């Protein structure tokens, strides 16, 4: 029995390449099951390493913050170290996951180093904010909850982050300051010390009894229980102004009572000074006008004559 000869393959149409057919033959020759067993397991292992590593990084960073809290460390320091440690552990987790896929860690670190250099040059201002954030954490010119003036802005410190510091104003507005602006400007911490001095200026008349005025101011300070006895309150004469003798009441109080105590003392000073017959002069200036006329006519006569000529004032009978 003769076997029929195999018919030759039909020629491809004009303009069609044989590359798609070769590609299909190569795809059919791939052992997909073997590839799935090899790369599928590696991919699954990398995903598991990433997920477990991220979970551990969160737990460990949060545990570090709790440990610092138990040692009564600054809350700002705890939050900063938690975020920094989490970022460092996540970098290690990503490198480990890529290594499980077969990526050479040496070449990967080289690429990361080159990329880090390029990013560092492009983000030099951001890196300066990171360095400033570390300085704020280490030097600690303020802590969470302190009322400070930084970069000419006043507010309560809420949080120091890696790149920026968050402040809240007394009227509940949020201020976000880059850390580099804070470290390059003077910082005034109003709540760093447990005690603050209240300075209340008051002016009395030149004809008033200064001794009596001092006694009234000292009595106001002694009668307020929030004013500390040590250091004792005092009154000084600060200036001889144009229309008053300026005194200053100096009274110490606890920092937490500063605002309310200053307001109450200021109100009491105004009430008691006036109530005891003393004066709080308004700024005033005496103005003397001299008219030099050839015939010696008084200035008031000239003004009256000018108004009368306009018909506003009746002219005296001739």
Coordinates of N, CA, C and O in Angstrom, one line a residue, residues 17 26 31 102-103 127 181 204 222 246 251 262 268 290:
X17 N 5.0 37.8 6.8 CA 6.3 37.3 7.2 C 6.1 35.9 7.9 O 5.0 35.6 8.4
X26 N 7.9 28.6 18.9 CA 8.7 28.7 20.1 C 7.8 28.7 21.4 O 8.2 28.1 22.4
X31 N 7.9 24.9 28.2 CA 7.3 24.0 29.2 C 6.6 25.0 30.2 O 7.2 25.4 31.2
X102 N 15.4 36.3 42.4 CA 16.6 36.0 41.6 C 17.4 37.3 41.2 O 18.4 37.2 40.5
X103 N 17.0 38.4 41.7 CA 17.7 39.7 41.4 C 19.0 39.7 42.2 O 19.0 39.4 43.4
X127 N 16.5 67.0 51.6 CA 17.5 66.3 52.4 C 17.9 67.3 53.6 O 18.2 66.9 54.7
X181 N 13.6 75.8 57.7 CA 13.2 77.1 58.1 C 13.3 77.3 59.6 O 13.6 78.5 60.1
X204 N 0.8 107.2 85.0 CA 0.1 108.0 85.9 C 0.5 109.5 85.6 O 1.5 109.7 85.0
X222 N -0.5 91.2 95.0 CA -0.5 90.4 96.2 C -1.9 89.8 96.4 O -2.0 88.6 97.0
X246 N 5.6 106.6 83.4 CA 5.4 105.3 83.1 C 5.9 104.3 84.2 O 7.1 104.3 84.5
X251 N 5.2 90.9 87.9 CA 4.7 89.8 88.7 C 4.9 88.5 88.0 O 4.8 88.3 86.8
X262 N -2.5 87.6 83.3 CA -2.1 88.9 82.8 C -3.4 89.7 82.4 O -3.5 90.9 82.7
X268 N -7.6 94.8 86.5 CA -7.6 95.3 87.9 C -6.8 96.6 88.0 O -7.2 97.5 88.8
X290 N 0.9 131.6 67.6 CA 1.2 133.1 67.7 C 1.0 133.7 66.4 O 1.5 133.2 65.3

